[in-house]
Amino acid sequence: LEGSPLPRNMIENSMFEEEPDVVDLAKESPSYPIDSDDVVYEPRSSRLLVRGLGENDLDEEEEDYESSARLLGMSFMNRSSSQRSAAASSYTRQQPSNSCSVPSAKKMVVGILVLVIIAFVAMFIYFVPRCTFSKDGCQKTNSSIEQLYPKASNGELFPWTGLRLPASVHPVHYEISLQPNLTAMTFQGSVAISMVVLQETNKIVLHSYDMKIINSTFQDEKVNILEYKPWQQIAIKVSKELKKGEIYVLKIHYSANLSNSYDGLYNSSYIDTNGKRRVLAATQFEPLAARKAFPCFDEPAFKASFVIKITREAEYISLSNMPKVKTTPLGDGLFEDEFEKSVNMSTYLVAFVVANLSSVSKNVSNTLVSVYAVPDKKDQTHYALETVAKLLEFYNRFFEITYPLSKLDLVGIPDFLAGAMENWGLITFRETTLLIGDHSSPIDKQLVTSVIAHELAHQWFGNLVTMRWWNDLWLNEGFATYMQYMSIEEVFPELDIDNEFLSVRFKALAKDALNSSHPLSTKVYTPEEVAEMFDSVSYEKGASILLMLKATLSKVAFRKGVIEYLKRYRGLNTQSEDLWMSLSQVTNPHTDVAEMMNTWTVQKGFPLVTVNRTGIQVNLMQEHFVLNADNATDHSNLWHIPLTYVSDICNNSSSCKQVFLFKDKTATIEVSEKVKWLKFNYRSDGFYIVDYGEQGWRALIIALKENVNVLPHEDRAALINNIFALSRSDRVSFRQVLNLLVYLKNETETAPLTEALTQLNHIFMLLDKRSDLLLVSRMTVGSTIIKRLYQSWEEESSVSKQALRSALLETACHLGRPNCTNQANRLFVQWRTSNKTEHIPGDLLKTVLSVAAQTEKGWQVLLDTYKHSIYDSEKRKTLQALASTQDVRKIVWILKAALDGSEIQTPELPLVISTVCRHSAGYLHAWDFVKENWDKLTQKFSIGSFPLQSIIMSTTSQFSTKTHLDEVERFFGSLKERGSKMRSVQEAIETIKLNIQWMDRNLVTLWKWL
Ligand SMILES: [Zn+2]
């Protein structure tokens, strides 16, 4: 899926009611995440207690409730409830009799303790039957077996008790035939699944969601399908054990509605240039929605081949992962398209589209590459075609594995929630992330190129080699994000992507500094937990630590290791360890990559390195850097930091870089007495921050004031970033931050200026939302950065300079500075009176339109533009302008229109909300809107999904008072299973607490400064 800045797909609803407290406690424990493969739901609490007894190494084959039950002493469960406590104690009495000799007093104590625990387990199982956790609730049952197995929808016992599927049967091949009806918005389907038995069993369990099963056969004999809806599973029971190594075939006929949300097989629509509403059907399966389109083993490790047939009307075409082999007329104006048998792949990568689309194509190293869009937008597809052609050639060369399919389609889908989705051979996009029109700016091109580079990298990282389970999602997303920046830097150097990557690393640091962050590899289990993995940590921190590793191993060794990994695991599923192993193999002298990288993937957060110099001795100390709102500290974590530094004796060239692996709590290095200053984390390649101590900071500030070029611009930006972070955790005073910022009057590079602007903007936003008007107005005229706002409106050459200009002018106009707003108004009038032929540079468009949107007339013009524009980047900027209005009635209207999807497409709601929240006029309205419409929001964007994460953070992260903190806590607390447990809720609360702390500490300094 496409990286963070864009809303991503959603997955399904809550599956569990409240969990028992014991589970929560276990979840919070800072232990290494256990391999999710040995997590099976069945009595969930008991599994945790089993783990407590040291039995956490169950392997997959044992993932049956029976095995856990055995471990716990099945005898308890087979008794009737009235006998249970007695049974428990009799069991405890029996234990000592098994010992051969008289135990020592110490052994006795331990023994008794163990027995007490076992008794507790028994009591626990007795008091908390598994039905407590299911939506059906507890029903009166006679036998304990019924309590362990859930009831299928027909009342029979469902033969499986885990959210993860049993591993005894593995699918080999699917034959899928689908007949979507775009008028009735329904579809009929049939699937024949060939599967191989890996372990004798008498049941087959797979996924299916919300479909009506018409009939089904197993080995061509009619078979009864059992369904357990809460877990989206179906199962068949067979009377004779299935034989190991044999192939069996299950066929299912079914019907369903096209999905109304943005996943599964869903209907999408748009208005064409003639004002006519057009419909299409498209798919979005990652992570858990293939099961909405066809019954399947919907976990990434169950790879299989697919043959797909789609019936369509004459006016549409159909596309799927593979090239079409034939079309058969079926009569009644219907045709059936059949596609080639696919390569082996995970279900989440299957895709198809039925729509009226036009395309452009090109042959690239024996692959037919095409870009599809709705007919009105066909002429906007050329940029994407040229771009994907170059990147495909690059990746073919870089990975030394040729893209394995004979075709590759990129399709712009109207009304698409994710940024893009890497389906094998059929990559789907939002129109904004694929189409480039005449008026698109270089920044728009940077976005489109980034998304294409990301999705294309997935064809290797993700599609060819796939993470075994969603706990290692970062292997997919971190890598694709890293490759996206790396490939663009190589292939499109003019796009200045390195500045973008730097700011992405800063963003990842900010997220990961919160206590509510999580380790890259995190145990995930429920659909909500899987959805939450699609966040800044998996994408941006993942990419950041890969960059750090590359910088440590060298470009050449890193690439060799990556090629080794892809070749070795081609077609298979992997875990983080497998990647580290491949990378270790290519290092010379041999480095244990896993040992180093595990410190970055299995513990959350990152280190702060504190530098303390006396003469030639430089003492270093590392600790977990966490912005702590609750004063809970944990100093025990250590990282293997590939520490780098330069000094004033030698700087500004990579050869000056000194490197050593910092593994312990403290270390000492020696430098020449002549050295005036040291700068650690050269070019900010490492995922850590540094505090230089008062003396060290002073030396750096003096050096920068004399000559900004003593350090590369990445290092200057990093100093700004780090000092703000340190001030937020109260390690340096805000006064010191301001001392550093003084050097900015000589700064000309984008990265440091952008970083300073971002940090100051953040403070400004908080003050603005507190309605601290006096301070806001002083900040408006006072700040060092904002004084630079004479920046020109003329064309800028480089993309990063354009981005900077765009950010500066946006801030200036947002603050209402007359020289900015007057010029913006002039440009707008020219644009409007010339009927939009008078060009506004694309990077200024949003700023100009946002100024124009503040008048009634301007707003109406823009609304009209929004409705009729066929250029999506223009359309999006127009929408942001509309949402920046200060008129409360318009704010209310626009929020509502985006929620109901009538005049503004619902996938844009997160963008509308975040734009509204930039301004004090709309901020509280947006928060009220979220509270009032919570249930509607969670129908559109499911719990845990990225759009919902974004909405929560936009509407709460600028509060900085106790009153608002209480309100936010109260609201989310009241949601219970409707979302109160989301990580983004914890993040929101933590952020507000930190804002309050910051204000308490620094308001006075700010008053003095401004
Ligand atoms: Zn992705």
mmCIF file with all atom_site columns, N, CA and C in Angstrom, residues 797-826:
data_model
loop_
_atom_site.group_PDB
_atom_site.id
_atom_site.type_symbol
_atom_site.label_atom_id
_atom_site.label_alt_id
_atom_site.label_comp_id
_atom_site.label_asym_id
_atom_site.label_entity_id
_atom_site.label_seq_id
_atom_site.pdbx_PDB_ins_code
_atom_site.Cartn_x
_atom_site.Cartn_y
_atom_site.Cartn_z
_atom_site.occupancy
_atom_site.B_iso_or_equiv
_atom_site.pdbx_formal_charge
_atom_site.auth_seq_id
_atom_site.auth_comp_id
_atom_site.auth_asym_id
_atom_site.auth_atom_id
_atom_site.pdbx_PDB_model_num
ATOM 1  N N  . SER A 1 797 ? 13.677 27.177 -9.466  1.00 0.00 ? 797 SER A N  1
ATOM 2  C CA . SER A 1 797 ? 14.203 26.112 -10.310 1.00 0.00 ? 797 SER A CA 1
ATOM 3  C C  . SER A 1 797 ? 14.027 24.729 -9.695  1.00 0.00 ? 797 SER A C  1
ATOM 4  N N  . SER A 1 798 ? 14.490 24.541 -8.478  1.00 0.00 ? 798 SER A N  1
ATOM 5  C CA . SER A 1 798 ? 14.493 23.174 -7.958  1.00 0.00 ? 798 SER A CA 1
ATOM 6  C C  . SER A 1 798 ? 13.188 22.848 -7.239  1.00 0.00 ? 798 SER A C  1
ATOM 7  N N  . VAL A 1 799 ? 12.891 21.567 -7.202  1.00 0.00 ? 799 VAL A N  1
ATOM 8  C CA . VAL A 1 799 ? 11.648 21.127 -6.580  1.00 0.00 ? 799 VAL A CA 1
ATOM 9  C C  . VAL A 1 799 ? 11.646 21.450 -5.092  1.00 0.00 ? 799 VAL A C  1
ATOM 10 N N  . SER A 1 800 ? 12.797 21.270 -4.443  1.00 0.00 ? 800 SER A N  1
ATOM 11 C CA . SER A 1 800 ? 12.794 21.511 -3.002  1.00 0.00 ? 800 SER A CA 1
ATOM 12 C C  . SER A 1 800 ? 12.682 23.004 -2.700  1.00 0.00 ? 800 SER A C  1
ATOM 13 N N  . LYS A 1 801 ? 13.235 23.852 -3.559  1.00 0.00 ? 801 LYS A N  1
ATOM 14 C CA . LYS A 1 801 ? 13.062 25.297 -3.376  1.00 0.00 ? 801 LYS A CA 1
ATOM 15 C C  . LYS A 1 801 ? 11.591 25.664 -3.565  1.00 0.00 ? 801 LYS A C  1
ATOM 16 N N  . GLN A 1 802 ? 10.962 25.018 -4.524  1.00 0.00 ? 802 GLN A N  1
ATOM 17 C CA . GLN A 1 802 ? 9.526  25.266 -4.714  1.00 0.00 ? 802 GLN A CA 1
ATOM 18 C C  . GLN A 1 802 ? 8.724  24.846 -3.498  1.00 0.00 ? 802 GLN A C  1
ATOM 19 N N  . ALA A 1 803 ? 9.118  23.710 -2.942  1.00 0.00 ? 803 ALA A N  1
ATOM 20 C CA . ALA A 1 803 ? 8.405  23.223 -1.761  1.00 0.00 ? 803 ALA A CA 1
ATOM 21 C C  . ALA A 1 803 ? 8.570  24.207 -0.608  1.00 0.00 ? 803 ALA A C  1
ATOM 22 N N  . LEU A 1 804 ? 9.783  24.733 -0.479  1.00 0.00 ? 804 LEU A N  1
ATOM 23 C CA . LEU A 1 804 ? 10.042 25.707 0.579   1.00 0.00 ? 804 LEU A CA 1
ATOM 24 C C  . LEU A 1 804 ? 9.229  26.983 0.351   1.00 0.00 ? 804 LEU A C  1
ATOM 25 N N  . ARG A 1 805 ? 9.260  27.465 -0.891  1.00 0.00 ? 805 ARG A N  1
ATOM 26 C CA . ARG A 1 805 ? 8.512  28.681 -1.201  1.00 0.00 ? 805 ARG A CA 1
ATOM 27 C C  . ARG A 1 805 ? 7.030  28.468 -0.902  1.00 0.00 ? 805 ARG A C  1
ATOM 28 N N  . SER A 1 806 ? 6.552  27.321 -1.322  1.00 0.00 ? 806 SER A N  1
ATOM 29 C CA . SER A 1 806 ? 5.156  27.021 -1.101  1.00 0.00 ? 806 SER A CA 1
ATOM 30 C C  . SER A 1 806 ? 4.827  27.035 0.398   1.00 0.00 ? 806 SER A C  1
ATOM 31 N N  . ALA A 1 807 ? 5.719  26.429 1.195   1.00 0.00 ? 807 ALA A N  1
ATOM 32 C CA . ALA A 1 807 ? 5.471  26.375 2.646   1.00 0.00 ? 807 ALA A CA 1
ATOM 33 C C  . ALA A 1 807 ? 5.544  27.770 3.271   1.00 0.00 ? 807 ALA A C  1
ATOM 34 N N  . LEU A 1 808 ? 6.532  28.568 2.854   1.00 0.00 ? 808 LEU A N  1
ATOM 35 C CA . LEU A 1 808 ? 6.690  29.907 3.422   1.00 0.00 ? 808 LEU A CA 1
ATOM 36 C C  . LEU A 1 808 ? 5.502  30.802 3.084   1.00 0.00 ? 808 LEU A C  1
ATOM 37 N N  . LEU A 1 809 ? 5.122  30.765 1.809   1.00 0.00 ? 809 LEU A N  1
ATOM 38 C CA . LEU A 1 809 ? 4.008  31.631 1.417   1.00 0.00 ? 809 LEU A CA 1
ATOM 39 C C  . LEU A 1 809 ? 2.699  31.173 2.050   1.00 0.00 ? 809 LEU A C  1
ATOM 40 N N  . GLU A 1 810 ? 2.563  29.878 2.184   1.00 0.00 ? 810 GLU A N  1
ATOM 41 C CA . GLU A 1 810 ? 1.355  29.380 2.814   1.00 0.00 ? 810 GLU A CA 1
ATOM 42 C C  . GLU A 1 810 ? 1.268  29.898 4.253   1.00 0.00 ? 810 GLU A C  1
ATOM 43 N N  . THR A 1 811 ? 2.411  29.848 4.949   1.00 0.00 ? 811 THR A N  1
ATOM 44 C CA . THR A 1 811 ? 2.421  30.353 6.324   1.00 0.00 ? 811 THR A CA 1
ATOM 45 C C  . THR A 1 811 ? 2.114  31.852 6.344   1.00 0.00 ? 811 THR A C  1
ATOM 46 N N  . ALA A 1 812 ? 2.763  32.583 5.453   1.00 0.00 ? 812 ALA A N  1
ATOM 47 C CA . ALA A 1 812 ? 2.572  34.041 5.444   1.00 0.00 ? 812 ALA A CA 1
ATOM 48 C C  . ALA A 1 812 ? 1.123  34.408 5.161   1.00 0.00 ? 812 ALA A C  1
ATOM 49 N N  . CYS A 1 813 ? 0.530  33.757 4.166   1.00 0.00 ? 813 CYS A N  1
ATOM 50 C CA . CYS A 1 813 ? -0.857 34.078 3.830   1.00 0.00 ? 813 CYS A CA 1
ATOM 51 C C  . CYS A 1 813 ? -1.802 33.610 4.930   1.00 0.00 ? 813 CYS A C  1
ATOM 52 N N  . HIS A 1 814 ? -1.482 32.472 5.514   1.00 0.00 ? 814 HIS A N  1
ATOM 53 C CA . HIS A 1 814 ? -2.279 31.950 6.618   1.00 0.00 ? 814 HIS A CA 1
ATOM 54 C C  . HIS A 1 814 ? -2.283 32.955 7.774   1.00 0.00 ? 814 HIS A C  1
ATOM 55 N N  . LEU A 1 815 ? -1.128 33.595 7.974   1.00 0.00 ? 815 LEU A N  1
ATOM 56 C CA . LEU A 1 815 ? -1.044 34.594 9.037   1.00 0.00 ? 815 LEU A CA 1
ATOM 57 C C  . LEU A 1 815 ? -1.639 35.928 8.615   1.00 0.00 ? 815 LEU A C  1
ATOM 58 N N  . GLY A 1 816 ? -2.088 35.982 7.368   1.00 0.00 ? 816 GLY A N  1
ATOM 59 C CA . GLY A 1 816 ? -2.752 37.190 6.899   1.00 0.00 ? 816 GLY A CA 1
ATOM 60 C C  . GLY A 1 816 ? -1.817 38.342 6.605   1.00 0.00 ? 816 GLY A C  1
ATOM 61 N N  . ARG A 1 817 ? -0.566 38.058 6.324   1.00 0.00 ? 817 ARG A N  1
ATOM 62 C CA . ARG A 1 817 ? 0.341  39.156 6.007   1.00 0.00 ? 817 ARG A CA 1
ATOM 63 C C  . ARG A 1 817 ? -0.062 39.788 4.682   1.00 0.00 ? 817 ARG A C  1
ATOM 64 N N  . PRO A 1 818 ? -0.291 41.105 4.664   1.00 0.00 ? 818 PRO A N  1
ATOM 65 C CA . PRO A 1 818 ? -0.896 41.755 3.489   1.00 0.00 ? 818 PRO A CA 1
ATOM 66 C C  . PRO A 1 818 ? -0.102 41.569 2.202   1.00 0.00 ? 818 PRO A C  1
ATOM 67 N N  . ASN A 1 819 ? 1.243  41.636 2.285   1.00 0.00 ? 819 ASN A N  1
ATOM 68 C CA . ASN A 1 819 ? 1.961  41.505 1.014   1.00 0.00 ? 819 ASN A CA 1
ATOM 69 C C  . ASN A 1 819 ? 1.755  40.131 0.395   1.00 0.00 ? 819 ASN A C  1
ATOM 70 N N  . CYS A 1 820 ? 1.419  39.147 1.229   1.00 0.00 ? 820 CYS A N  1
ATOM 71 C CA . CYS A 1 820 ? 1.145  37.804 0.714   1.00 0.00 ? 820 CYS A CA 1
ATOM 72 C C  . CYS A 1 820 ? -0.277 37.721 0.162   1.00 0.00 ? 820 CYS A C  1
ATOM 73 N N  . THR A 1 821 ? -1.244 38.138 0.979   1.00 0.00 ? 821 THR A N  1
ATOM 74 C CA . THR A 1 821 ? -2.633 37.985 0.545   1.00 0.00 ? 821 THR A CA 1
ATOM 75 C C  . THR A 1 821 ? -2.968 38.868 -0.663  1.00 0.00 ? 821 THR A C  1
ATOM 76 N N  . ASN A 1 822 ? -2.376 40.055 -0.722  1.00 0.00 ? 822 ASN A N  1
ATOM 77 C CA . ASN A 1 822 ? -2.651 40.924 -1.876  1.00 0.00 ? 822 ASN A CA 1
ATOM 78 C C  . ASN A 1 822 ? -2.181 40.287 -3.175  1.00 0.00 ? 822 ASN A C  1
ATOM 79 N N  . GLN A 1 823 ? -0.950 39.766 -3.134  1.00 0.00 ? 823 GLN A N  1
ATOM 80 C CA . GLN A 1 823 ? -0.413 39.133 -4.328  1.00 0.00 ? 823 GLN A CA 1
ATOM 81 C C  . GLN A 1 823 ? -1.253 37.897 -4.708  1.00 0.00 ? 823 GLN A C  1
ATOM 82 N N  . ALA A 1 824 ? -1.663 37.143 -3.695  1.00 0.00 ? 824 ALA A N  1
ATOM 83 C CA . ALA A 1 824 ? -2.484 35.955 -3.955  1.00 0.00 ? 824 ALA A CA 1
ATOM 84 C C  . ALA A 1 824 ? -3.798 36.363 -4.600  1.00 0.00 ? 824 ALA A C  1
ATOM 85 N N  . ASN A 1 825 ? -4.410 37.404 -4.087  1.00 0.00 ? 825 ASN A N  1
ATOM 86 C CA . ASN A 1 825 ? -5.676 37.862 -4.666  1.00 0.00 ? 825 ASN A CA 1
ATOM 87 C C  . ASN A 1 825 ? -5.514 38.307 -6.114  1.00 0.00 ? 825 ASN A C  1
ATOM 88 N N  . ARG A 1 826 ? -4.393 39.005 -6.379  1.00 0.00 ? 826 ARG A N  1
ATOM 89 C CA . ARG A 1 826 ? -4.133 39.440 -7.766  1.00 0.00 ? 826 ARG A CA 1
ATOM 90 C C  . ARG A 1 826 ? -4.055 38.248 -8.702  1.00 0.00 ? 826 ARG A C  1
#
